CSV table of N, CA and C in Angstrom, one decimal:
chain,number,residue,atom,x,y,z
A,1477,MET,N,-0.8,-54.6,183.4
A,1477,MET,CA,-1.7,-54.8,182.3
A,1477,MET,C,-3.0,-53.8,182.5
A,1478,SER,N,-3.3,-53.3,181.5
A,1478,SER,CA,-4.5,-52.4,181.5
A,1478,SER,C,-5.8,-53.2,181.6
A,1479,ALA,N,-6.9,-52.6,182.1
A,1479,ALA,CA,-8.0,-53.2,182.1
A,1479,ALA,C,-8.7,-53.5,180.8
A,1480,PRO,N,-9.4,-54.6,180.5
A,1480,PRO,CA,-10.0,-54.9,179.3
A,1480,PRO,C,-11.2,-53.9,178.9
A,1481,PHE,N,-11.7,-53.3,179.8
A,1481,PHE,CA,-12.8,-52.3,179.5
A,1481,PHE,C,-12.7,-51.3,180.6
A,1482,LEU,N,-13.2,-50.0,180.3
A,1482,LEU,CA,-13.3,-48.9,181.2
A,1482,LEU,C,-14.3,-49.0,182.2
A,1483,ASN,N,-14.2,-48.3,183.4
A,1483,ASN,CA,-15.2,-48.3,184.3
A,1483,ASN,C,-16.4,-47.2,184.0
A,1484,VAL,N,-16.9,-47.5,182.7
A,1484,VAL,CA,-17.9,-46.5,182.3
A,1484,VAL,C,-19.0,-47.4,181.8
A,1485,TYR,N,-20.3,-47.3,182.3
A,1485,TYR,CA,-21.3,-48.1,182.0
A,1485,TYR,C,-22.4,-47.1,181.4
A,1486,TYR,N,-23.1,-47.6,180.5
A,1486,TYR,CA,-24.3,-46.8,180.0
A,1486,TYR,C,-25.6,-47.6,180.5
A,1487,LYS,N,-26.5,-46.8,181.0
A,1487,LYS,CA,-27.8,-47.4,181.3
A,1487,LYS,C,-28.6,-47.6,180.1
A,1488,ARG,N,-29.3,-48.8,180.0
A,1488,ARG,CA,-30.1,-49.2,178.9
A,1488,ARG,C,-31.3,-49.8,179.3
A,1489,ALA,N,-32.4,-49.9,178.6
A,1489,ALA,CA,-33.6,-50.6,178.9
A,1489,ALA,C,-33.7,-51.8,177.9
A,1490,VAL,N,-34.1,-52.9,178.5
A,1490,VAL,CA,-34.2,-54.1,177.7
A,1490,VAL,C,-35.6,-54.8,177.7
A,1491,ALA,N,-36.0,-55.5,176.7
A,1491,ALA,CA,-37.6,-55.9,176.8
A,1491,ALA,C,-37.7,-57.1,177.7
A,1492,THR,N,-36.7,-57.9,178.0
A,1492,THR,CA,-36.8,-59.2,178.7
A,1492,THR,C,-36.2,-58.9,180.2
A,1493,PRO,N,-37.1,-59.1,181.1
A,1493,PRO,CA,-36.4,-58.9,182.6
A,1493,PRO,C,-35.6,-60.0,182.9
A,1494,ARG,N,-34.4,-59.7,183.6
A,1494,ARG,CA,-33.5,-60.7,184.1
A,1494,ARG,C,-33.1,-60.3,185.4
A,1495,ALA,N,-32.6,-61.2,186.2
A,1495,ALA,CA,-32.3,-61.0,187.6
A,1495,ALA,C,-31.2,-59.9,187.8
A,1496,CYS,N,-31.5,-59.2,188.8
A,1496,CYS,CA,-30.6,-58.0,189.4
A,1496,CYS,C,-29.4,-58.7,189.8
A,1497,TYR,N,-28.2,-58.2,189.6
A,1497,TYR,CA,-26.9,-58.6,190.0
A,1497,TYR,C,-26.8,-58.6,191.4
A,1498,ILE,N,-27.5,-57.6,192.2
A,1498,ILE,CA,-27.4,-57.6,193.6
A,1498,ILE,C,-28.4,-58.4,194.2
A,1499,CYS,N,-29.6,-58.1,194.0
A,1499,CYS,CA,-30.8,-58.6,194.9
A,1499,CYS,C,-31.6,-59.6,194.0
A,1500,ASN,N,-31.4,-60.1,192.9
A,1500,ASN,CA,-32.0,-61.0,192.1
A,1500,ASN,C,-33.4,-60.9,191.7
A,1501,LYS,N,-33.9,-59.5,192.0
A,1501,LYS,CA,-35.3,-59.3,191.6
A,1501,LYS,C,-35.3,-59.1,190.1
A,1502,PRO,N,-36.4,-59.4,189.2
A,1502,PRO,CA,-36.4,-59.2,187.9
A,1502,PRO,C,-36.3,-57.7,187.6
A,1503,THR,N,-35.5,-57.4,186.6
A,1503,THR,CA,-35.3,-56.0,186.3
A,1503,THR,C,-35.1,-55.8,184.6
A,1504,THR,N,-35.4,-54.8,184.2
A,1504,THR,CA,-35.2,-54.5,182.6
A,1504,THR,C,-34.3,-53.5,182.4
A,1505,ILE,N,-33.4,-53.1,183.4
A,1505,ILE,CA,-32.4,-52.1,183.4
A,1505,ILE,C,-31.2,-52.9,183.2
A,1506,VAL,N,-30.2,-52.5,182.3
A,1506,VAL,CA,-28.9,-53.0,182.2
A,1506,VAL,C,-27.9,-51.9,182.0
A,1507,LEU,N,-26.8,-52.1,182.6
A,1507,LEU,CA,-25.6,-51.2,182.6
A,1507,LEU,C,-24.6,-52.1,181.6
A,1508,SER,N,-24.1,-51.4,180.6
A,1508,SER,CA,-23.3,-52.1,179.7
A,1508,SER,C,-22.2,-51.1,179.4
A,1509,THR,N,-21.0,-51.8,178.9
A,1509,THR,CA,-19.8,-50.8,178.5
A,1509,THR,C,-19.9,-50.7,177.1
A,1510,GLN,N,-19.2,-49.7,176.5
A,1510,GLN,CA,-19.1,-49.6,175.1
A,1510,GLN,C,-17.7,-49.7,174.6
A,1511,PRO,N,-17.5,-50.7,173.8
A,1511,PRO,CA,-18.4,-51.7,173.2
A,1511,PRO,C,-18.7,-52.7,174.3
A,1512,VAL,N,-19.7,-53.4,174.0
A,1512,VAL,CA,-20.2,-54.2,175.0
A,1512,VAL,C,-19.5,-55.5,175.2
A,1513,LEU,N,-18.5,-55.3,176.1
A,1513,LEU,CA,-17.7,-56.4,176.7
A,1513,LEU,C,-18.3,-56.8,178.0
A,1514,ASP,N,-18.9,-56.0,178.7
A,1514,ASP,CA,-19.5,-56.4,180.0
A,1514,ASP,C,-20.8,-55.7,180.2
A,1515,PHE,N,-21.8,-56.4,180.9
A,1515,PHE,CA,-22.9,-55.7,181.1
A,1515,PHE,C,-23.5,-56.3,182.5
A,1516,ILE,N,-24.3,-55.6,183.2
A,1516,ILE,CA,-24.8,-55.9,184.5
A,1516,ILE,C,-26.2,-55.6,184.5
A,1517,TYR,N,-27.2,-56.4,184.8
A,1517,TYR,CA,-28.6,-56.3,185.0
A,1517,TYR,C,-28.8,-55.6,186.5
A,1518,THR,N,-29.4,-54.6,186.7
A,1518,THR,CA,-29.6,-53.9,188.1
A,1518,THR,C,-30.9,-53.0,188.2
A,1519,CYS,N,-31.2,-53.1,189.5
A,1519,CYS,CA,-32.5,-52.3,189.7
A,1519,CYS,C,-32.1,-50.8,189.7
A,1520,ASP,N,-33.4,-50.1,189.6
A,1520,ASP,CA,-33.3,-48.6,189.8
A,1520,ASP,C,-32.7,-48.2,191.0
A,1521,THR,N,-33.2,-48.9,192.1
A,1521,THR,CA,-32.8,-48.6,193.4
A,1521,THR,C,-31.4,-48.7,193.7
A,1522,HIS,N,-30.7,-49.6,193.1
A,1522,HIS,CA,-29.2,-49.8,193.2
A,1522,HIS,C,-28.6,-48.8,192.4
A,1523,LEU,N,-29.1,-48.3,191.4
A,1523,LEU,CA,-28.5,-47.1,190.6
A,1523,LEU,C,-28.3,-45.8,191.3
A,1524,SER,N,-29.3,-45.7,192.3
A,1524,SER,CA,-29.3,-44.5,193.3
A,1524,SER,C,-28.3,-44.8,194.3
A,1525,ASP,N,-27.9,-45.9,194.6
A,1525,ASP,CA,-27.1,-46.2,195.8
A,1525,ASP,C,-25.6,-45.6,195.5
A,1526,PRO,N,-25.0,-44.7,196.1
A,1526,PRO,CA,-23.6,-44.3,195.8
A,1526,PRO,C,-22.6,-45.5,196.1
A,1527,GLY,N,-22.9,-46.5,196.8
A,1527,GLY,CA,-22.1,-47.6,197.2
A,1527,GLY,C,-21.9,-48.6,196.1
A,1528,PHE,N,-22.8,-48.5,194.9
A,1528,PHE,CA,-23.0,-49.4,194.0
A,1528,PHE,C,-22.2,-48.6,192.7
A,1529,ALA,N,-23.1,-47.7,192.2
A,1529,ALA,CA,-22.5,-46.8,191.0
A,1529,ALA,C,-22.9,-45.3,191.3
A,1530,THR,N,-22.3,-44.5,190.6
A,1530,THR,CA,-22.5,-43.0,190.7
A,1530,THR,C,-22.8,-42.5,189.2
A,1531,LEU,N,-23.9,-41.7,189.1
A,1531,LEU,CA,-24.1,-41.1,187.9
A,1531,LEU,C,-23.2,-40.0,187.3
A,1532,GLN,N,-22.7,-40.0,186.2
A,1532,GLN,CA,-21.7,-39.1,185.7
A,1532,GLN,C,-22.6,-38.2,185.1
A,1533,ALA,N,-22.1,-36.6,185.3
A,1533,ALA,CA,-22.7,-35.5,184.6
A,1533,ALA,C,-22.5,-35.7,183.0
A,1534,PRO,N,-23.5,-35.3,182.4
A,1534,PRO,CA,-23.3,-35.4,180.9
A,1534,PRO,C,-22.2,-34.4,180.4
A,1535,ALA,N,-21.4,-34.9,179.6
A,1535,ALA,CA,-20.4,-34.0,179.0
A,1535,ALA,C,-20.8,-33.1,178.0
A,1536,VAL,N,-20.4,-31.8,178.1
A,1536,VAL,CA,-20.6,-30.6,177.3
A,1536,VAL,C,-20.0,-30.9,175.9
A,1537,SER,N,-20.6,-30.8,174.8
A,1537,SER,CA,-20.1,-31.1,173.6
A,1537,SER,C,-19.2,-29.8,173.3
A,1538,PRO,N,-18.0,-30.1,172.7
A,1538,PRO,CA,-17.1,-29.0,172.4
A,1538,PRO,C,-17.4,-28.3,171.3
A,1539,THR,N,-18.2,-28.9,170.3
A,1539,THR,CA,-18.5,-28.3,169.1
A,1539,THR,C,-20.1,-28.1,169.1
A,1540,PRO,N,-20.5,-26.8,169.0
A,1540,PRO,CA,-22.0,-26.5,168.9
A,1540,PRO,C,-22.6,-26.9,167.6
A,1541,SER,N,-23.7,-27.4,167.7
A,1541,SER,CA,-24.4,-27.9,166.5
A,1541,SER,C,-24.7,-26.5,165.7
A,1542,ALA,N,-24.8,-26.7,164.4
A,1542,ALA,CA,-25.1,-25.6,163.4
A,1542,ALA,C,-26.5,-25.0,163.5
A,1543,SER,N,-26.5,-23.7,163.7
A,1543,SER,CA,-27.9,-23.1,163.7
A,1543,SER,C,-28.7,-23.1,162.4
A,1544,THR,N,-29.9,-22.8,162.5
A,1544,THR,CA,-30.8,-23.0,161.1
A,1544,THR,C,-30.4,-21.8,160.3
A,1545,GLU,N,-29.9,-20.6,160.8
A,1545,GLU,CA,-29.4,-19.5,160.0
A,1545,GLU,C,-28.1,-20.0,159.2
A,1546,GLU,N,-27.3,-20.7,159.8
A,1546,GLU,CA,-26.0,-21.0,159.2
A,1546,GLU,C,-26.4,-22.1,158.1
A,1547,ILE,N,-27.3,-22.9,158.4
A,1547,ILE,CA,-27.8,-24.1,157.5
A,1547,ILE,C,-28.5,-23.3,156.3
A,1548,ALA,N,-29.2,-22.3,156.5
A,1548,ALA,CA,-29.9,-21.7,155.4
A,1548,ALA,C,-28.8,-20.8,154.6
A,1549,LYS,N,-27.8,-20.3,155.3
A,1549,LYS,CA,-26.7,-19.5,154.4
A,1549,LYS,C,-26.0,-20.5,153.5
A,1550,ILE,N,-25.7,-21.7,154.0
A,1550,ILE,CA,-24.7,-22.6,153.4
A,1550,ILE,C,-25.8,-23.2,152.1
A,1551,LYS,N,-26.9,-23.4,152.5
A,1551,LYS,CA,-27.8,-23.9,151.5
A,1551,LYS,C,-27.9,-22.9,150.3
A,1552,ALA,N,-28.1,-21.8,150.6
A,1552,ALA,CA,-28.3,-20.6,149.6
A,1552,ALA,C,-26.8,-20.5,148.7
A,1553,GLU,N,-25.6,-20.7,149.4
A,1553,GLU,CA,-24.4,-20.5,148.7
A,1553,GLU,C,-24.4,-21.9,147.7
A,1554,TRP,N,-24.8,-22.9,148.2
A,1554,TRP,CA,-24.7,-24.2,147.3
A,1554,TRP,C,-25.7,-24.1,146.2
A,1555,GLU,N,-26.9,-23.5,146.3
A,1555,GLU,CA,-27.7,-23.4,145.2
A,1555,GLU,C,-27.2,-22.4,144.2
A,1556,ALA,N,-26.5,-21.3,144.7
A,1556,ALA,CA,-26.0,-20.4,143.8
A,1556,ALA,C,-24.9,-21.0,143.0
A,1557,LYS,N,-24.0,-21.8,143.6
A,1557,LYS,CA,-23.0,-22.6,142.8
A,1557,LYS,C,-23.7,-23.5,141.7
A,1558,GLN,N,-24.8,-24.2,142.2
A,1558,GLN,CA,-25.4,-25.1,141.2
A,1558,GLN,C,-26.0,-24.4,140.0
A,1559,LYS,N,-26.6,-23.1,140.3
A,1559,LYS,CA,-27.1,-22.3,139.2
A,1559,LYS,C,-26.0,-21.9,138.2
A,1560,LYS,N,-24.9,-21.6,138.9
A,1560,LYS,CA,-23.7,-21.2,138.0
A,1560,LYS,C,-23.3,-22.3,137.0
A,1561,LYS,N,-23.2,-23.5,137.6
A,1561,LYS,CA,-22.7,-24.7,136.9
A,1561,LYS,C,-23.9,-24.9,135.8
A,1562,GLN,N,-25.1,-24.7,136.1
A,1562,GLN,CA,-26.3,-24.9,135.1
A,1562,GLN,C,-25.9,-23.9,133.9
A,1563,GLU,N,-25.8,-22.6,134.3
A,1563,GLU,CA,-25.6,-21.6,133.1
A,1563,GLU,C,-24.5,-21.9,132.3
A,1564,GLN,N,-23.3,-22.5,132.9
A,1564,GLN,CA,-22.2,-22.7,132.2
A,1564,GLN,C,-22.5,-23.8,131.3
A,1565,ALA,N,-23.2,-24.9,131.6
A,1565,ALA,CA,-23.6,-26.0,130.9
A,1565,ALA,C,-24.5,-25.4,129.8
A,1566,GLU,N,-25.4,-24.5,129.9
A,1566,GLU,CA,-26.3,-24.0,128.9
A,1566,GLU,C,-25.5,-23.3,127.8
A,1567,LYS,N,-24.5,-22.6,128.2
A,1567,LYS,CA,-23.6,-21.7,127.3
A,1567,LYS,C,-22.8,-22.9,126.5
A,1568,GLU,N,-22.3,-23.9,127.0
A,1568,GLU,CA,-21.8,-25.0,126.2
A,1568,GLU,C,-22.7,-25.6,125.1
A,1569,LYS,N,-23.9,-25.7,125.6
A,1569,LYS,CA,-24.9,-26.3,124.7
A,1569,LYS,C,-25.1,-25.4,123.5
A,1570,LYS,N,-25.3,-24.2,123.7
A,1570,LYS,CA,-25.4,-23.1,122.7
A,1570,LYS,C,-24.2,-23.2,121.6
A,1571,ASP,N,-23.0,-23.3,122.3
A,1571,ASP,CA,-21.7,-23.3,121.3
A,1571,ASP,C,-21.8,-24.7,120.7
A,1572,GLU,N,-22.3,-25.6,121.0
A,1572,GLU,CA,-22.3,-27.0,120.4
A,1572,GLU,C,-23.5,-27.2,119.6
A,1573,GLY,N,-24.2,-26.1,119.1
A,1573,GLY,CA,-25.6,-26.2,118.4
A,1573,GLY,C,-25.5,-26.7,117.1
A,1574,ASP,N,-24.2,-26.7,116.4
A,1574,ASP,CA,-24.0,-27.4,115.1
A,1574,ASP,C,-24.1,-28.8,115.2
A,1575,LYS,N,-24.1,-29.4,116.2
A,1575,LYS,CA,-24.0,-30.9,116.2
A,1575,LYS,C,-25.2,-31.7,115.9
A,1576,LYS,N,-25.3,-32.9,115.7
A,1576,LYS,CA,-26.4,-33.6,115.4
A,1576,LYS,C,-27.7,-33.6,116.2
A,1577,ASP,N,-28.9,-33.7,115.8
A,1577,ASP,CA,-29.9,-33.6,116.7
A,1577,ASP,C,-30.2,-34.6,117.7
A,1578,GLU,N,-29.4,-35.8,117.6
A,1578,GLU,CA,-29.6,-36.7,118.6
A,1578,GLU,C,-28.7,-36.2,119.9
A,1579,LYS,N,-27.6,-35.5,119.6
A,1579,LYS,CA,-26.9,-34.8,120.9
A,1579,LYS,C,-27.6,-33.9,121.5
A,1580,LYS,N,-28.4,-33.1,120.7
A,1580,LYS,CA,-29.1,-32.2,121.3
A,1580,LYS,C,-30.4,-32.8,122.1
A,1581,ASP,N,-30.9,-34.0,121.8
A,1581,ASP,CA,-31.9,-34.5,122.6
A,1581,ASP,C,-31.3,-35.0,123.9
A,1582,GLU,N,-30.0,-35.5,123.8
A,1582,GLU,CA,-29.4,-36.1,125.0
A,1582,GLU,C,-29.1,-34.9,125.8
A,1583,GLU,N,-28.7,-33.8,125.4
A,1583,GLU,CA,-28.4,-32.6,126.3
A,1583,GLU,C,-29.6,-32.2,127.0
A,1584,LYS,N,-30.8,-32.2,126.2
A,1584,LYS,CA,-32.0,-31.8,126.7
A,1584,LYS,C,-32.4,-32.7,127.8
A,1585,GLU,N,-32.2,-34.0,127.7
A,1585,GLU,CA,-32.4,-35.0,128.8
A,1585,GLU,C,-31.7,-34.7,129.9
A,1586,LYS,N,-30.4,-34.3,129.6
A,1586,LYS,CA,-29.4,-34.0,130.8
A,1586,LYS,C,-29.9,-32.9,131.6
A,1587,ALA,N,-30.3,-31.8,130.8
A,1587,ALA,CA,-31.0,-30.6,131.3
A,1587,ALA,C,-32.2,-30.8,132.2
A,1588,VAL,N,-33.0,-31.7,131.6
A,1588,VAL,CA,-34.2,-32.1,132.6
A,1588,VAL,C,-34.0,-32.9,133.6
A,1589,SER,N,-32.9,-33.6,133.6
A,1589,SER,CA,-32.5,-34.6,134.8
A,1589,SER,C,-31.8,-33.8,135.7
A,1590,SER,N,-31.0,-32.9,135.1
A,1590,SER,CA,-30.0,-32.1,136.3
A,1590,SER,C,-30.6,-31.5,137.2
A,1591,PRO,N,-31.9,-30.8,137.1
A,1591,PRO,CA,-32.7,-30.1,138.4
A,1591,PRO,C,-32.8,-31.1,139.5
A,1592,LYS,N,-33.0,-32.4,139.1
A,1592,LYS,CA,-33.3,-33.3,140.3
A,1592,LYS,C,-32.2,-33.4,141.2
A,1593,PRO,N,-30.9,-33.6,140.9
A,1593,PRO,CA,-29.8,-33.6,141.8
A,1593,PRO,C,-29.7,-32.2,142.5
A,1594,ASN,N,-30.0,-31.1,141.8
A,1594,ASN,CA,-29.8,-29.8,142.2
A,1594,ASN,C,-30.7,-29.5,143.7
A,1595,SER,N,-31.7,-30.2,143.7
A,1595,SER,CA,-32.6,-30.1,144.9
A,1595,SER,C,-31.8,-30.5,146.0
A,1596,PRO,N,-31.7,-29.8,147.2
A,1596,PRO,CA,-31.0,-30.3,148.3
A,1596,PRO,C,-31.7,-31.4,148.9
A,1597,ALA,N,-30.9,-32.4,149.4
A,1597,ALA,CA,-31.5,-33.6,150.2
A,1597,ALA,C,-32.1,-33.1,151.4
A,1598,PRO,N,-33.3,-33.7,151.8
A,1598,PRO,CA,-33.9,-33.4,153.1
A,1598,PRO,C,-33.1,-33.6,154.3
A,1599,VAL,N,-33.1,-32.6,155.1
A,1599,VAL,CA,-32.1,-32.8,156.3
A,1599,VAL,C,-33.1,-33.2,157.5
A,1600,ALA,N,-32.6,-34.3,158.0
A,1600,ALA,CA,-33.4,-34.9,159.2
A,1600,ALA,C,-33.2,-33.9,160.4
A,1601,GLY,N,-34.5,-33.3,160.8
A,1601,GLY,CA,-34.3,-32.3,161.8
A,1601,GLY,C,-34.1,-32.8,163.2
A,1602,GLY,N,-34.7,-33.8,163.5
A,1602,GLY,CA,-34.6,-34.3,165.0
A,1602,GLY,C,-34.1,-35.6,165.1
A,1603,SER,N,-33.0,-35.9,164.3
A,1603,SER,CA,-32.5,-37.3,164.3
A,1603,SER,C,-31.1,-37.1,165.2
A,1604,THR,N,-31.2,-37.1,166.3
A,1604,THR,CA,-30.2,-37.1,167.3
A,1604,THR,C,-30.0,-38.4,167.9
A,1605,THR,N,-28.7,-38.9,168.2
A,1605,THR,CA,-28.6,-40.1,168.8
A,1605,THR,C,-29.1,-40.0,170.3
A,1606,PRO,N,-29.7,-41.1,170.7
A,1606,PRO,CA,-30.2,-41.1,172.0
A,1606,PRO,C,-29.0,-41.0,173.1
A,1607,LYS,N,-29.4,-40.3,174.1
A,1607,LYS,CA,-28.3,-40.1,175.2
A,1607,LYS,C,-28.7,-41.0,176.3
A,1608,HIS,N,-27.7,-41.8,176.7
A,1608,HIS,CA,-28.0,-42.9,177.8
A,1608,HIS,C,-27.1,-42.3,179.0
A,1609,ASP,N,-27.8,-42.6,180.2
A,1609,ASP,CA,-27.0,-42.2,181.4
A,1609,ASP,C,-25.9,-42.9,181.6
A,1610,LYS,N,-24.8,-42.2,182.0
A,1610,LYS,CA,-23.5,-42.8,182.2
A,1610,LYS,C,-23.2,-43.0,183.7
A,1611,TYR,N,-22.8,-44.2,184.1
A,1611,TYR,CA,-22.5,-44.7,185.3
A,1611,TYR,C,-21.0,-45.0,185.6
A,1612,VAL,N,-20.5,-44.8,186.8
A,1612,VAL,CA,-19.2,-45.4,187.3
A,1612,VAL,C,-19.4,-46.3,188.4
A,1613,LEU,N,-19.0,-47.6,188.2
A,1613,LEU,CA,-19.3,-48.6,189.4
A,1613,LEU,C,-18.4,-48.1,190.5
A,1614,HIS,N,-18.7,-48.5,191.7
A,1614,HIS,CA,-17.9,-48.4,192.9
A,1614,HIS,C,-16.6,-49.3,192.6
A,1615,ARG,N,-15.6,-49.0,193.1
A,1615,ARG,CA,-14.2,-49.7,192.9
A,1615,ARG,C,-14.4,-51.0,193.1
A,1616,GLN,N,-15.1,-51.6,194.2
A,1616,GLN,CA,-15.1,-52.8,194.5
A,1616,GLN,C,-15.9,-53.8,193.6
A,1617,PHE,N,-17.1,-53.2,193.3
A,1617,PHE,CA,-17.9,-53.7,192.1
A,1617,PHE,C,-17.2,-53.9,190.9
A,1618,TYR,N,-16.4,-52.8,190.5
A,1618,TYR,CA,-15.6,-52.8,189.2
A,1618,TYR,C,-14.6,-53.9,189.2
A,1619,THR,N,-13.9,-54.1,190.3
A,1619,THR,CA,-12.8,-55.1,190.5
A,1619,THR,C,-13.5,-56.5,190.5
A,1620,MET,N,-14.6,-56.7,190.9
A,1620,MET,CA,-15.4,-58.0,190.9
A,1620,MET,C,-15.6,-58.3,189.4
A,1621,ARG,N,-16.1,-57.3,188.7
A,1621,ARG,CA,-16.5,-57.4,187.3
A,1621,ARG,C,-15.2,-57.8,186.4
A,1622,LEU,N,-14.1,-57.0,186.8
A,1622,LEU,CA,-12.9,-57.6,186.2
A,1622,LEU,C,-12.4,-58.8,186.3
A,1623,THR,N,-12.5,-59.2,187.5
A,1623,THR,CA,-12.1,-60.5,188.0
A,1623,THR,C,-13.1,-61.5,187.3
A,1624,GLU,N,-14.3,-61.3,187.2
A,1624,GLU,CA,-15.1,-62.3,186.4
A,1624,GLU,C,-14.8,-62.4,185.0
A,1625,HIS,N,-14.7,-61.2,184.4
A,1625,HIS,CA,-14.2,-61.2,183.0
A,1625,HIS,C,-12.9,-61.9,182.7
A,1626,ARG,N,-11.9,-61.7,183.5
A,1626,ARG,CA,-10.7,-62.2,183.5
A,1626,ARG,C,-10.8,-63.9,183.5
A,1627,ARG,N,-11.7,-64.3,184.7
A,1627,ARG,CA,-11.9,-65.7,184.7
A,1627,ARG,C,-12.6,-66.3,183.6
A,1628,ARG,N,-13.5,-65.7,183.0
A,1628,ARG,CA,-14.3,-66.2,181.8
A,1628,ARG,C,-13.2,-66.2,180.7
A,1629,ARG,N,-12.4,-65.3,180.5
A,1629,ARG,CA,-11.5,-65.3,179.4
A,1629,ARG,C,-10.4,-66.5,179.7
A,1630,GLN,N,-10.0,-66.7,180.7
A,1630,GLN,CA,-9.0,-67.7,181.0
A,1630,GLN,C,-9.6,-69.1,180.8
A,1631,GLN,N,-10.9,-69.3,181.2
A,1631,GLN,CA,-11.7,-70.6,180.9
A,1631,GLN,C,-11.7,-70.7,179.5
A,1632,LYS,N,-11.9,-69.6,178.6
A,1632,LYS,CA,-12.0,-70.1,177.2
A,1632,LYS,C,-10.5,-70.5,176.6
A,1633,GLU,N,-9.7,-69.9,177.3
A,1633,GLU,CA,-8.3,-70.3,176.8
A,1633,GLU,C,-8.1,-71.6,177.2
A,1634,VAL,N,-8.4,-72.1,178.4
A,1634,VAL,CA,-8.2,-73.5,178.8
A,1634,VAL,C,-9.0,-74.5,177.9
A,1635,ASP,N,-10.3,-74.1,177.7
A,1635,ASP,CA,-11.1,-74.9,176.8
A,1635,ASP,C,-10.5,-75.1,175.4
A,1636,ALA,N,-9.9,-73.9,174.9
A,1636,ALA,CA,-9.2,-74.0,173.5
A,1636,ALA,C,-8.0,-74.8,173.6
A,1637,LEU,N,-7.4,-74.9,174.6
A,1637,LEU,CA,-6.0,-75.5,174.7
A,1637,LEU,C,-6.1,-76.9,175.1
A,1638,ALA,N,-7.2,-77.3,175.9
A,1638,ALA,CA,-7.3,-78.8,176.4
A,1638,ALA,C,-7.3,-79.8,175.3
A,1639,PRO,N,-8.0,-79.6,174.3
A,1639,PRO,CA,-7.9,-80.7,173.2
A,1639,PRO,C,-6.6,-80.8,172.5
A,1640,LYS,N,-5.7,-79.8,172.6
A,1640,LYS,CA,-4.4,-79.9,171.9
A,1640,LYS,C,-3.4,-80.7,172.8
A,1641,LEU,N,-3.7,-80.8,174.1
A,1641,LEU,CA,-2.8,-81.5,175.0
A,1641,LEU,C,-3.0,-83.0,174.9
A,1642,SER,N,-1.9,-83.7,175.1
A,1642,SER,CA,-1.9,-85.2,175.1
A,1642,SER,C,-2.5,-85.8,176.5
A,1643,GLY,N,-3.0,-86.9,176.3
A,1643,GLY,CA,-3.7,-87.6,177.5
A,1643,GLY,C,-2.7,-88.2,178.5
A,1644,ALA,N,-1.4,-87.9,178.4
A,1644,ALA,CA,-0.5,-88.5,179.4
A,1644,ALA,C,-0.7,-87.9,180.7
A,1645,GLY,N,-0.9,-88.8,181.7
A,1645,GLY,CA,-0.9,-88.5,183.1
A,1645,GLY,C,-2.4,-88.5,183.5
A,1646,LEU,N,-3.3,-88.6,182.5
A,1646,LEU,CA,-4.8,-88.7,183.0
A,1646,LEU,C,-5.1,-90.0,183.4
A,1647,SER,N,-4.5,-91.2,183.1
A,1647,SER,CA,-4.9,-92.4,183.6
A,1647,SER,C,-3.6,-93.0,184.4
A,1648,VAL,N,-4.0,-93.7,185.3
A,1648,VAL,CA,-3.0,-94.2,186.1
A,1648,VAL,C,-2.5,-95.6,185.6
A,1649,PRO,N,-1.3,-95.9,185.3
A,1649,PRO,CA,-1.0,-97.3,184.8
A,1649,PRO,C,-1.2,-98.3,185.9
A,1650,LYS,N,-1.6,-99.6,185.4
A,1650,LYS,CA,-1.6,-100.7,186.4
A,1650,LYS,C,-0.2,-101.1,186.9
A,1651,GLN,N,-0.1,-101.4,188.2
A,1651,GLN,CA,1.2,-101.9,188.6
A,1651,GLN,C,1.4,-103.3,188.2
A,1652,MET,N,2.5,-103.7,188.0
A,1652,MET,CA,2.8,-105.1,187.7
A,1652,MET,C,3.5,-105.7,188.8
A,1653,GLY,N,3.0,-106.8,189.0
A,1653,GLY,CA,3.7,-107.5,190.0
A,1653,GLY,C,2.9,-108.4,191.0
């Protein structure tokens, strides 16, 4: 059977201090898996201890982010396409000049409202996801966490199953005689 979660924990800071898993001192640092199936409150001193956890080197992203020059080039191409579309729409308007004044008014309203979508959406410059330190627990601590997780899961199963069982065998019948 495979493990319910990997031995990869992310360091996060929390607002409320809780007891450290090792020394029971208050700490605001928590190691949690992704998705959050398991979490451990731990001190900074224990994180530097190789007998508890080791810091993993950050992974190099395989795809580099787009440079500002590439973004400007793509933006210029997009604006050129939008201009071309607008010119075609204006040609169609001239061809349909024989129609009613109401339709002309509607087309003018469309022409006035169309430049609004043509403006590119603002690009969030510094919106990068926060990078959390990645840790791998020592195999014995990881085994302890797996055992505790398994015990909690089994207890939930027992609690869910207990009401369905009959009460036979729970009370000892009185002997006659």
